[in-house]
Amino acid sequence: MSIASDLEHLESERQRVALLRTNAEPDDAQPNKDDYIIIAGKYRVVTPYHFDFMFGVRERHHNRNIIDIFTQEFPARSRDYYLHAFRTGLLTVENMPTAGADTLLAAGTRCCHLVHRHEPPVAATPIEIVGSTPKYIAVNKPASMPVHVAGQYRKNTVLGVLSAERPELLPLLPVHRLDKPVSGVLIFARDAVSADILRLEIADKGAVRKMYVARVAGKFPFSSTADAPVPVPVAGGGGGGHMTSGKGDIILVDVPLAFDTKLNHAIPMPNLLELSVKEEDAGDGDSGGAVHAAVDAAVLGDEKRKFETVMQPSGTPIPIADAEAEKEDRNQIEDIGEENQESKRSKKRKLKLKKKNKLSKAERIAAVEASRAAAATRGPQARPAATEFRLLAIAPDGLTSLVECRPLTGRSHQLRAHLAWLGHPIANDLQYGGKYDGPTSARLLAKDLGISWHDNPESGAGIVNPATIKTIKDGAGGGGGGDAMNNIDNICLDFECPTEYHDPYCPHCPFYGPKDFPTDVRPLWLHAHRYENTRKSSIDGKSEWVFEAPLPEWANAEWVPPLSTPLPPS
């Protein structure tokens, strides 16, 4: 091909790209019904579309050229691709029309990359309106769907779908959020002032009552029937966490949490170094027995309890899958009191801690201090976190329990981390120690499949080996993801979009879903059941609003998970 032909072809490509950019969706475009397709009655997918992805040059990129920056940050495409994209106008530097491929860019410069966007699929569950007031709208959020624009998700969000299906409700302003795999009550405000008010009320302890339902591993303990709350030790790492067993079958877990954004994981950070246990007069022998039965259940569990969280000097919680193989210290309670036959009401018990390892108190203090120092170094700081739990039902097979959860604070992954701290993680929460098949994050699934991710999953962030794609298509996974591999196969690689949506330069075509962002749409067994404002109406004395979402199938008291037994330890 001659130089003249090359230039002619390049000019033709530039014109094609200019036309695509003209027709690309603006960042503030409102989704419409035609953007969505329901596949196999299970999955909601978005038809692929062209979108100008904006990227800000960061300090670490200062004085580097656009090709080097994008090759490092978004390795899904090759350096040759970015050179071609720059020549054809797919990749540009904003407000710098004369910039070349080797122009050094300053921090803060904005770059534009015209991409063919493939959003991850979500479950096709309809979004139900569960309540409304002049100021607020509440919906039953489906599991697997993010609340608003985040990462790869722009249209396949609760807000996006509502905008497309119920435009008469707009504007809708998010007030709080639920994790992507969590379902239940999600509240939107109708105006900015109402949004700010409700955000403050949710942050204010006691202003908004929140009640969740979770299915957890094992037989969750009954709490004491004693009149006064009695602090008792809990299964957890390093000491310092405490729970209160009191009236109303409530178990209160008061353990500060730090959140590691890199690991996307909540880390228990207990305040105290040693458990202090004091038992007041129990009244009669039966009440005292109830207290200690609750203690035994919470601390020691039964033979079916296969999970415990221990704190290491790094501050990272380590799941221990097999209780018989535990080598870390585990709190046990030994009753060394003597029965007073004359008066059970004056009976006193002392609780003594035993340790299986040889750590001295000084070494335990050093370990906790090292944990705190490590957490401070990498960023996350512990914040107060408290949750009330109450047993609702134990499954007929005795392997899981239905538990009511009332968060008194609002920390990321608070319920998940506190249940794991108690030794009863959400039964299908693999991240925090659950052993039933459950939703797995895209990052972990990608790792299982041999897909290499960089820090940013935006605009194609994974290196997908063609052999890996064939492996997934053939139904085998690279890392033992169980049923998740089948979900990836069905969602990402079995459904091809019509040719009218294909882009010859797109690495994700011809499929609806992105190849480098495997998606698991299964629900986490955690549901936001009820939100209630404690402020009373001056007219009838009732709460100003109460929003309640119907319970999912797994929250039925008689429901038994499809697997008759938990998955074996990995």
Coordinates of C-alpha atoms in Angstrom, one line a residue:
M1 CA 0.0 0.0 0.0
S2 CA 1.4 3.4 -1.0
I3 CA 1.9 6.3 1.3
A4 CA -1.0 8.1 -0.4
S5 CA -3.3 5.1 0.2
D6 CA -2.2 5.0 3.8
L7 CA -3.0 8.7 4.3
E8 CA -6.3 8.2 2.5
H9 CA -7.3 5.3 4.7
L10 CA -6.2 7.2 7.9
E11 CA -8.4 10.2 6.9
S12 CA -11.3 7.8 6.3
E13 CA -10.8 6.4 9.7
R14 CA -10.7 9.8 11.3
Q15 CA -13.9 10.8 9.7
R16 CA -15.6 7.5 10.9
V17 CA -14.4 8.2 14.4
A18 CA -15.5 11.8 14.2
L19 CA -19.0 10.6 13.3
L20 CA -19.0 8.0 16.1
R21 CA -18.0 10.7 18.6
T22 CA -20.8 13.0 17.4
N23 CA -23.3 10.2 18.0
A24 CA -21.7 9.0 21.2
E25 CA -23.8 9.2 24.3
P26 CA -23.1 12.3 26.5
D27 CA -22.2 11.7 30.1
D28 CA -25.5 13.1 31.3
A29 CA -27.7 11.1 28.9
Q30 CA -30.8 9.6 30.5
P31 CA -31.4 5.9 29.9
N32 CA -34.5 4.8 28.0
K33 CA -36.4 1.6 27.8
D34 CA -34.9 0.6 24.5
D35 CA -31.4 0.5 26.1
Y36 CA -32.3 -2.7 28.0
I37 CA -32.9 -6.3 26.9
I38 CA -34.1 -9.2 29.1
I39 CA -32.3 -12.4 28.2
A40 CA -33.4 -15.9 29.1
G41 CA -35.9 -14.3 31.5
K42 CA -33.0 -14.0 34.0
Y43 CA -30.6 -11.2 33.0
R44 CA -31.0 -7.6 32.2
V45 CA -28.4 -6.5 29.7
V46 CA -27.6 -3.1 28.1
T47 CA -27.1 -2.8 24.3
P48 CA -23.5 -1.7 23.7
Y49 CA -23.0 2.0 23.0
H50 CA -20.2 4.4 22.2
F51 CA -19.1 6.6 25.1
D52 CA -16.4 9.1 25.6
F53 CA -14.5 7.9 28.7
M54 CA -12.8 10.8 30.5
F55 CA -9.6 10.2 32.3
G56 CA -7.7 12.7 34.4
V57 CA -3.9 12.5 34.4
R58 CA -2.7 11.9 38.0
E59 CA 0.4 13.0 39.8
R60 CA 2.1 9.6 39.2
H61 CA 1.6 10.2 35.5
H62 CA 3.1 13.8 35.5
N63 CA 5.4 14.4 32.5
R64 CA 4.5 11.2 30.7
N65 CA 2.8 10.9 27.3
I66 CA -0.7 9.7 26.7
I67 CA 0.4 6.4 25.1
D68 CA 2.5 5.4 28.1
I69 CA -0.2 6.4 30.5
F70 CA -3.0 4.4 28.9
T71 CA -0.8 1.4 28.2
Q72 CA 0.0 1.2 31.9
E73 CA -3.5 2.0 33.3
F74 CA -5.6 0.0 30.8
P75 CA -3.6 -3.0 29.7
A76 CA -6.6 -4.8 28.1
R77 CA -5.4 -3.2 24.9
S78 CA -1.9 -3.2 23.5
R79 CA 0.4 -0.3 23.0
D80 CA -0.1 -0.6 19.2
Y81 CA -3.8 -0.2 19.7
Y82 CA -3.4 3.1 21.7
L83 CA -1.0 4.4 19.0
H84 CA -3.6 3.5 16.3
A85 CA -6.4 5.0 18.5
F86 CA -4.4 8.3 18.9
R87 CA -3.8 8.5 15.1
T88 CA -7.4 7.9 14.3
G89 CA -8.8 10.2 17.0
L90 CA -10.3 7.6 19.3
L91 CA -7.8 8.8 21.9
T92 CA -7.4 12.5 22.4
V93 CA -6.1 15.1 24.8
E94 CA -8.8 17.5 25.8
N95 CA -8.3 21.2 24.7
M96 CA -4.9 20.3 23.1
P97 CA -5.6 19.7 19.4
T98 CA -1.9 20.0 18.5
A99 CA -0.7 17.4 21.1
G100 CA 1.3 14.5 19.7
A101 CA 1.6 11.0 20.9
D102 CA 4.9 11.9 22.6
T103 CA 3.7 15.2 24.2
L104 CA 4.4 15.2 27.9
L105 CA 1.2 15.8 30.0
A106 CA 0.8 17.6 33.3
A107 CA -1.2 16.2 36.2
G108 CA -4.8 17.3 35.9
T109 CA -4.9 17.1 32.1
R110 CA -8.0 15.4 30.8
C111 CA -7.9 12.7 28.1
C112 CA -10.8 11.3 26.1
H113 CA -11.1 7.7 25.0
L114 CA -14.0 6.9 22.7
V115 CA -14.9 3.3 23.8
H116 CA -17.6 0.8 22.8
R117 CA -19.1 0.3 26.2
H118 CA -20.4 -3.1 27.4
E119 CA -22.0 -3.0 30.8
P120 CA -22.0 -6.0 33.1
P121 CA -25.4 -7.8 33.2
V122 CA -27.6 -7.8 36.3
A123 CA -30.5 -9.9 37.4
A124 CA -33.8 -9.2 35.6
T125 CA -35.8 -8.8 38.8
P126 CA -38.2 -5.9 38.5
I127 CA -37.7 -2.8 40.7
E128 CA -40.8 -2.5 42.9
I129 CA -42.0 0.7 44.5
V130 CA -42.7 -0.1 48.1
G131 CA -43.7 3.3 49.5
S132 CA -43.7 7.0 48.9
T133 CA -44.2 10.3 50.6
P134 CA -44.2 13.9 49.2
K135 CA -40.4 13.9 50.0
Y136 CA -39.3 10.3 49.4
I137 CA -39.6 7.2 47.2
A138 CA -38.6 3.7 48.5
V139 CA -38.0 0.7 46.2
N140 CA -37.2 -2.9 46.7
K141 CA -33.7 -3.0 45.3
P142 CA -32.9 -6.3 43.5
A143 CA -29.7 -8.1 44.4
S144 CA -26.8 -7.8 41.8
M145 CA -27.6 -4.3 40.8
P146 CA -25.6 -1.2 42.0
V147 CA -27.5 1.8 43.2
H148 CA -26.0 4.4 40.9
V149 CA -23.2 5.0 38.4
A150 CA -20.0 3.2 39.5
G151 CA -17.1 1.7 37.6
Q152 CA -18.4 -0.4 34.6
Y153 CA -22.1 0.4 35.5
R154 CA -23.7 3.4 34.0
K155 CA -27.2 2.3 32.9
N156 CA -27.6 -1.1 34.6
T157 CA -28.2 0.6 38.0
V158 CA -31.3 1.1 40.1
L159 CA -31.3 4.8 39.3
G160 CA -30.7 4.1 35.6
V161 CA -33.5 1.6 35.3
L162 CA -35.9 3.8 37.2
S163 CA -35.0 6.7 35.0
A164 CA -35.9 4.6 31.9
E165 CA -39.0 2.9 33.2
R166 CA -40.5 5.6 35.6
P167 CA -39.3 9.0 34.3
E168 CA -42.3 10.6 36.0
L169 CA -40.6 10.0 39.3
L170 CA -37.5 12.1 38.5
P171 CA -35.6 13.7 40.0
L172 CA -34.5 10.9 42.4
L173 CA -31.5 11.6 44.6
P174 CA -29.8 8.6 46.4
V175 CA -29.8 9.0 50.2
H176 CA -28.0 5.8 51.2
R177 CA -26.7 2.7 49.4
L178 CA -26.8 -1.0 49.6
D179 CA -24.0 -3.2 48.5
K180 CA -24.5 -4.6 45.0
P181 CA -25.4 -8.2 46.1
V182 CA -27.8 -7.0 48.8
S183 CA -31.5 -6.6 48.3
G184 CA -34.2 -4.6 50.1
V185 CA -35.4 -1.1 51.0
L186 CA -33.6 1.7 49.1
I187 CA -34.7 5.3 49.6
F188 CA -34.5 8.1 47.2
A189 CA -35.3 11.8 47.9
R190 CA -37.3 14.0 45.6
D191 CA -35.2 17.1 46.2
A192 CA -31.8 18.1 47.5
V193 CA -33.0 19.5 50.8
S194 CA -34.9 16.3 51.7
A195 CA -31.9 14.2 50.7
D196 CA -29.6 16.2 53.0
I197 CA -32.1 15.9 55.9
L198 CA -32.5 12.2 55.6
R199 CA -28.8 11.6 55.2
L200 CA -28.3 13.4 58.6
E201 CA -31.1 11.4 60.2
I202 CA -29.7 8.1 59.0
A203 CA -26.2 9.1 60.3
D204 CA -27.8 10.2 63.7
K205 CA -28.0 7.1 65.9
G206 CA -31.6 6.3 66.6
A207 CA -33.3 8.7 64.2
V208 CA -33.9 6.0 61.6
R209 CA -34.5 2.4 62.6
K210 CA -33.1 -0.1 60.2
M211 CA -33.9 -3.8 60.2
Y212 CA -32.3 -6.4 58.0
V213 CA -32.7 -10.1 57.7
A214 CA -29.8 -12.5 57.1
R215 CA -29.3 -16.3 56.8
V216 CA -26.2 -17.2 58.7
A217 CA -24.1 -20.3 59.2
G218 CA -24.9 -22.6 62.1
K219 CA -27.3 -22.4 65.0
F220 CA -27.4 -18.8 66.1
P221 CA -27.5 -18.5 69.9
F222 CA -30.6 -17.4 71.9
S223 CA -29.8 -14.5 74.1
S224 CA -30.3 -14.3 77.9
T225 CA -33.7 -13.6 79.5
A226 CA -31.9 -11.7 82.3
D227 CA -33.4 -8.3 83.2
A228 CA -30.1 -6.4 83.0
P229 CA -27.7 -6.7 80.0
V230 CA -24.8 -8.9 80.8
P231 CA -21.5 -8.4 78.9
V232 CA -20.1 -11.7 77.7
P233 CA -17.1 -12.6 75.6
V234 CA -17.5 -13.3 71.9
A235 CA -15.6 -15.4 69.4
G236 CA -13.3 -13.1 67.7
G237 CA -9.7 -12.1 67.4
G238 CA -7.4 -10.8 70.0
G239 CA -9.9 -9.9 72.6
G240 CA -11.6 -6.5 73.2
G241 CA -14.9 -7.1 71.3
H242 CA -17.9 -7.6 73.5
M243 CA -21.5 -8.4 73.0
T244 CA -24.4 -7.8 75.4
S245 CA -27.0 -10.5 76.0
G246 CA -30.1 -9.0 77.4
K247 CA -33.9 -8.6 77.5
G248 CA -35.8 -9.2 74.3
D249 CA -33.4 -11.9 73.0
I250 CA -31.1 -9.2 71.7
I251 CA -27.4 -9.7 71.2
L252 CA -25.4 -6.5 70.8
V253 CA -22.1 -6.6 69.1
D254 CA -20.0 -3.5 69.7
V255 CA -16.8 -3.9 67.8
P256 CA -15.1 -1.0 65.9
L257 CA -14.4 -1.6 62.2
A258 CA -11.8 -0.3 59.8
F259 CA -12.4 -0.6 56.1
D260 CA -9.6 -1.5 53.7
T261 CA -10.6 0.0 50.3
K262 CA -7.9 -2.0 48.5
L263 CA -9.2 -5.3 49.8
N264 CA -12.8 -4.1 50.0
H265 CA -13.0 -5.7 53.4
A266 CA -14.1 -4.6 56.9
I267 CA -11.5 -5.3 59.6
P268 CA -12.6 -5.7 63.3
M269 CA -10.5 -3.5 65.5
P270 CA -11.3 -4.2 69.1
N271 CA -10.6 -1.5 71.7
L272 CA -9.8 -3.7 74.7
L273 CA -6.9 -6.1 75.1
E274 CA -8.5 -8.5 77.5
L275 CA -12.1 -9.6 78.0
S276 CA -13.6 -8.4 81.2
V277 CA -16.6 -10.5 82.3
K278 CA -18.8 -9.8 85.2
E279 CA -22.0 -11.6 86.1
E280 CA -24.4 -10.0 88.4
D281 CA -26.9 -12.1 90.5
A282 CA -28.7 -14.2 88.0
G283 CA -31.9 -14.5 90.1
D284 CA -32.3 -18.2 90.0
G285 CA -30.3 -21.2 88.8
D286 CA -32.3 -21.4 85.5
S287 CA -31.6 -17.8 84.5
G288 CA -27.9 -18.2 85.3
G289 CA -27.9 -21.3 83.2
A290 CA -29.5 -19.4 80.3
V291 CA -26.8 -16.8 80.5
H292 CA -24.0 -19.4 80.4
A293 CA -25.7 -21.4 77.7
A294 CA -25.7 -18.2 75.6
V295 CA -22.1 -17.7 76.4
D296 CA -21.2 -21.2 75.4
A297 CA -23.1 -21.0 72.2
A298 CA -21.6 -17.6 71.2
V299 CA -18.0 -18.4 72.2
L300 CA -17.6 -22.2 71.7
G301 CA -20.4 -22.8 69.2
D302 CA -21.3 -26.4 68.4
E303 CA -19.6 -29.1 66.3
K304 CA -21.1 -27.6 63.2
R305 CA -19.4 -24.2 63.7
K306 CA -16.6 -24.1 61.2
F307 CA -15.6 -20.5 61.1
E308 CA -13.7 -18.1 63.4
T309 CA -11.9 -14.8 62.8
V310 CA -8.6 -14.1 64.4
M311 CA -6.5 -11.0 64.4
Q312 CA -2.9 -11.2 63.1
P313 CA -0.2 -8.6 63.6
S314 CA -1.0 -7.2 60.1
G315 CA -4.6 -6.5 61.2
T316 CA -6.1 -8.7 58.5
P317 CA -8.8 -11.2 59.6
I318 CA -8.0 -14.8 58.6
P319 CA -10.9 -17.2 58.1
I320 CA -10.2 -20.6 59.7
A321 CA -12.3 -23.1 57.8
D322 CA -11.7 -26.2 60.0
A323 CA -12.2 -25.7 63.7
E324 CA -10.3 -28.9 64.5
A325 CA -7.2 -27.5 62.7
E326 CA -7.1 -24.2 64.6
K327 CA -3.7 -23.3 65.9
E328 CA -4.6 -19.7 67.0
D329 CA -5.8 -18.9 70.5
R330 CA -9.5 -19.5 71.1
N331 CA -11.4 -18.2 74.1
Q332 CA -12.9 -20.8 76.4
I333 CA -14.9 -20.4 79.5
E334 CA -14.3 -22.5 82.6
D335 CA -16.8 -22.3 85.4
I336 CA -14.6 -22.4 88.6
G337 CA -17.4 -21.3 91.0
E338 CA -18.9 -23.5 93.5
E339 CA -22.6 -24.2 93.9
N340 CA -24.1 -22.5 96.9
Q341 CA -26.8 -24.9 98.0
E342 CA -28.1 -22.4 100.6
S343 CA -28.9 -19.6 98.3
K344 CA -28.7 -19.7 94.5
R345 CA -29.5 -16.0 94.3
S346 CA -26.1 -15.2 95.9
K347 CA -24.2 -17.5 93.6
K348 CA -21.1 -15.9 92.0
R349 CA -19.2 -17.3 89.1
K350 CA -15.8 -16.2 87.9
L351 CA -14.9 -16.7 84.2
K352 CA -11.4 -17.5 83.3
L353 CA -9.8 -17.3 79.9
K354 CA -7.6 -20.1 78.6
K355 CA -5.2 -19.9 75.7
K356 CA -4.1 -22.7 73.4
N357 CA -0.9 -20.9 72.3
K358 CA 2.0 -19.5 74.4
L359 CA 1.4 -15.8 73.9
S360 CA 2.0 -13.8 77.0
K361 CA -0.2 -10.7 77.8
A362 CA 2.7 -8.5 76.6
E363 CA 2.9 -10.3 73.3
R364 CA -0.8 -10.0 72.9
I365 CA -0.6 -6.3 73.5
A366 CA 2.3 -6.0 71.0
A367 CA 0.3 -7.9 68.4
V368 CA -2.7 -5.6 68.7
E369 CA -0.5 -2.5 68.6
A370 CA 1.2 -3.8 65.5
S371 CA -2.3 -4.4 64.0
R372 CA -3.3 -0.8 64.7
A373 CA 0.0 0.5 63.4
A374 CA -0.3 -1.5 60.2
A375 CA -3.9 -0.2 59.7
A376 CA -2.8 3.4 60.3
T377 CA 0.0 3.0 57.7
R378 CA -2.2 1.7 54.9
G379 CA -5.0 4.1 55.6
P380 CA -8.1 2.6 57.1
Q381 CA -9.0 3.9 60.6
A382 CA -11.3 2.1 63.0
R383 CA -14.7 3.7 63.6
P384 CA -17.3 2.8 66.2
A385 CA -19.7 0.1 65.0
A386 CA -22.6 -1.5 66.8
T387 CA -25.3 -4.0 65.7
E388 CA -28.1 -5.7 67.5
F389 CA -28.9 -9.3 66.4
R390 CA -31.9 -11.6 67.3
L391 CA -32.5 -15.2 66.3
L392 CA -35.7 -15.6 64.2
A393 CA -35.5 -19.3 63.2
I394 CA -33.2 -22.2 62.7
A395 CA -33.5 -24.0 59.4
P396 CA -35.0 -27.5 59.5
D397 CA -31.7 -29.1 58.7
G398 CA -30.0 -27.2 61.5
L399 CA -27.2 -25.9 59.4
T400 CA -28.3 -22.2 59.0
S401 CA -30.3 -19.7 61.0
L402 CA -32.5 -16.7 60.1
V403 CA -31.4 -13.7 62.0
E404 CA -32.8 -10.2 62.5
C405 CA -30.1 -7.5 62.3
R406 CA -30.5 -3.9 63.5
P407 CA -27.4 -1.7 62.7
L408 CA -27.0 1.1 65.2
T409 CA -24.2 2.6 63.1
G410 CA -23.6 2.6 59.3
R411 CA -20.2 1.2 58.4
S412 CA -19.3 -0.5 55.2
H413 CA -19.9 -4.3 55.4
Q414 CA -20.9 -3.8 59.1
L415 CA -23.4 -6.6 59.3
R416 CA -21.3 -9.0 57.3
A417 CA -18.2 -8.3 59.5
H418 CA -20.1 -8.4 62.8
L419 CA -21.8 -11.7 62.0
A420 CA -18.4 -13.2 61.0
W421 CA -17.0 -11.9 64.3
L422 CA -19.7 -13.8 66.2
G423 CA -18.7 -16.9 64.3
H424 CA -21.9 -17.0 62.3
P425 CA -21.1 -15.4 59.0
I426 CA -23.8 -15.0 56.3
A427 CA -24.0 -18.5 55.0
N428 CA -23.2 -17.7 51.4
D429 CA -20.8 -14.8 52.1
L430 CA -17.6 -16.4 50.8
Q431 CA -15.6 -13.2 51.5
Y432 CA -16.4 -13.4 55.3
G433 CA -16.3 -17.1 55.8
G434 CA -19.6 -18.4 54.5
K435 CA -19.4 -21.9 53.0
Y436 CA -22.5 -22.1 50.7
D437 CA -22.2 -21.0 47.1
G438 CA -22.7 -17.3 46.9
P439 CA -22.0 -14.2 44.9
T440 CA -18.3 -13.5 44.2
S441 CA -16.9 -10.1 43.3
A442 CA -15.8 -9.5 39.7
R443 CA -12.2 -8.9 40.8
L444 CA -12.0 -12.3 42.5
L445 CA -13.8 -14.1 39.7
A446 CA -11.4 -12.5 37.2
K447 CA -8.4 -13.7 39.3
D448 CA -10.0 -17.2 39.3
L449 CA -10.2 -17.1 35.5
G450 CA -6.7 -16.0 35.0
I451 CA -7.7 -12.4 34.0
S452 CA -5.1 -9.8 35.1
W453 CA -6.6 -6.6 36.5
H454 CA -4.9 -3.3 37.1
D455 CA -6.2 -0.8 39.7
N456 CA -9.0 0.6 37.5
P457 CA -11.7 -1.6 36.1
E458 CA -13.0 1.2 33.9
S459 CA -12.8 1.2 30.1
G460 CA -11.5 -2.4 29.8
A461 CA -9.1 -3.1 32.6
G462 CA -8.3 -6.7 32.3
I463 CA -5.9 -8.7 30.2
V464 CA -7.9 -11.6 28.8
N465 CA -6.0 -14.5 27.5
P466 CA -7.8 -16.1 24.5
A467 CA -7.1 -19.5 26.0
T468 CA -8.9 -18.4 29.2
I469 CA -12.0 -17.4 27.2
K470 CA -12.0 -20.9 25.5
T471 CA -11.6 -22.5 29.0
I472 CA -14.6 -20.5 30.3
K473 CA -16.7 -21.4 27.2
D474 CA -15.9 -25.0 27.7
G475 CA -17.3 -24.8 31.2
A476 CA -14.1 -25.0 33.3
G477 CA -12.7 -22.4 35.6
G478 CA -9.2 -21.6 36.4
G479 CA -9.5 -21.4 40.2
G480 CA -12.4 -23.5 41.5
G481 CA -15.2 -20.9 41.5
G482 CA -17.9 -23.6 41.6
D483 CA -21.3 -22.6 40.2
A484 CA -20.0 -19.1 39.6
M485 CA -18.2 -20.4 36.6
N486 CA -21.5 -21.5 35.1
N487 CA -22.9 -18.0 35.7
I488 CA -19.9 -16.4 34.0
D489 CA -20.3 -18.7 31.1
N490 CA -24.0 -17.9 30.7
I491 CA -23.9 -14.2 31.2
C492 CA -20.7 -13.1 29.6
L493 CA -20.0 -15.4 26.7
D494 CA -23.2 -17.2 25.6
F495 CA -25.2 -14.2 24.5
E496 CA -24.1 -12.3 21.4
C497 CA -25.6 -9.0 20.5
P498 CA -26.9 -8.2 16.9
T499 CA -24.3 -7.1 14.3
E500 CA -25.8 -3.6 14.3
Y501 CA -24.1 -3.1 17.7
H502 CA -20.7 -4.5 16.7
D503 CA -17.6 -2.4 16.6
P504 CA -14.6 -3.9 14.7
Y505 CA -12.1 -2.3 17.2
C506 CA -14.0 -3.4 20.4
P507 CA -12.3 -6.3 22.3
H508 CA -15.7 -7.2 23.9
C509 CA -17.8 -7.7 20.8
P510 CA -19.8 -9.7 19.8
F511 CA -20.9 -10.4 23.3
Y512 CA -23.2 -8.2 25.4
G513 CA -21.1 -8.4 28.6
P514 CA -17.5 -7.3 28.9
K515 CA -15.0 -10.2 28.6
D516 CA -12.7 -8.9 31.4
F517 CA -15.5 -8.2 33.9
P518 CA -17.0 -11.6 34.9
T519 CA -20.3 -11.1 36.7
D520 CA -22.1 -13.2 39.4
V521 CA -25.7 -12.2 39.8
R522 CA -26.6 -14.5 42.7
P523 CA -28.0 -12.7 45.8
L524 CA -26.2 -12.4 49.1
W525 CA -28.4 -13.7 51.9
L526 CA -28.8 -10.3 53.4
H527 CA -32.0 -8.2 52.9
A528 CA -32.9 -4.7 54.0
H529 CA -36.4 -5.5 55.3
R530 CA -37.6 -2.3 57.0
Y531 CA -36.6 1.4 57.4
E532 CA -38.6 3.5 59.9
N533 CA -38.3 7.2 60.8
T534 CA -38.6 7.6 64.6
R535 CA -40.0 11.1 64.3
K536 CA -43.7 11.1 65.2
S537 CA -46.5 12.8 63.3
S538 CA -48.2 15.6 65.3
I539 CA -51.5 14.4 63.8
D540 CA -51.7 10.7 64.7
G541 CA -48.5 10.1 66.7
K542 CA -47.3 7.5 64.2
S543 CA -43.9 7.5 62.5
E544 CA -43.7 9.9 59.6
W545 CA -42.8 7.1 57.3
V546 CA -42.2 3.3 57.3
F547 CA -40.9 1.5 54.3
E548 CA -40.9 -2.3 54.2
A549 CA -39.7 -4.6 51.4
P550 CA -41.1 -8.1 50.9
L551 CA -38.9 -10.9 52.1
P552 CA -37.0 -13.0 49.5
E553 CA -37.5 -16.7 49.2
W554 CA -34.4 -17.5 51.2
A555 CA -35.8 -15.6 54.2
N556 CA -38.6 -18.0 54.7
A557 CA -38.2 -19.7 58.1
E558 CA -38.7 -23.2 56.6
W559 CA -36.4 -22.6 53.6
V560 CA -33.3 -24.9 53.3
P561 CA -30.4 -23.9 51.0
P562 CA -30.2 -26.0 47.9
L563 CA -27.0 -27.6 49.2
S564 CA -27.9 -30.0 52.0
T565 CA -24.5 -29.4 53.5
P566 CA -22.0 -26.5 53.4
L567 CA -19.2 -26.6 50.8
P568 CA -16.1 -28.3 52.1
P569 CA -13.2 -26.1 53.2
S570 CA -11.1 -24.9 50.3

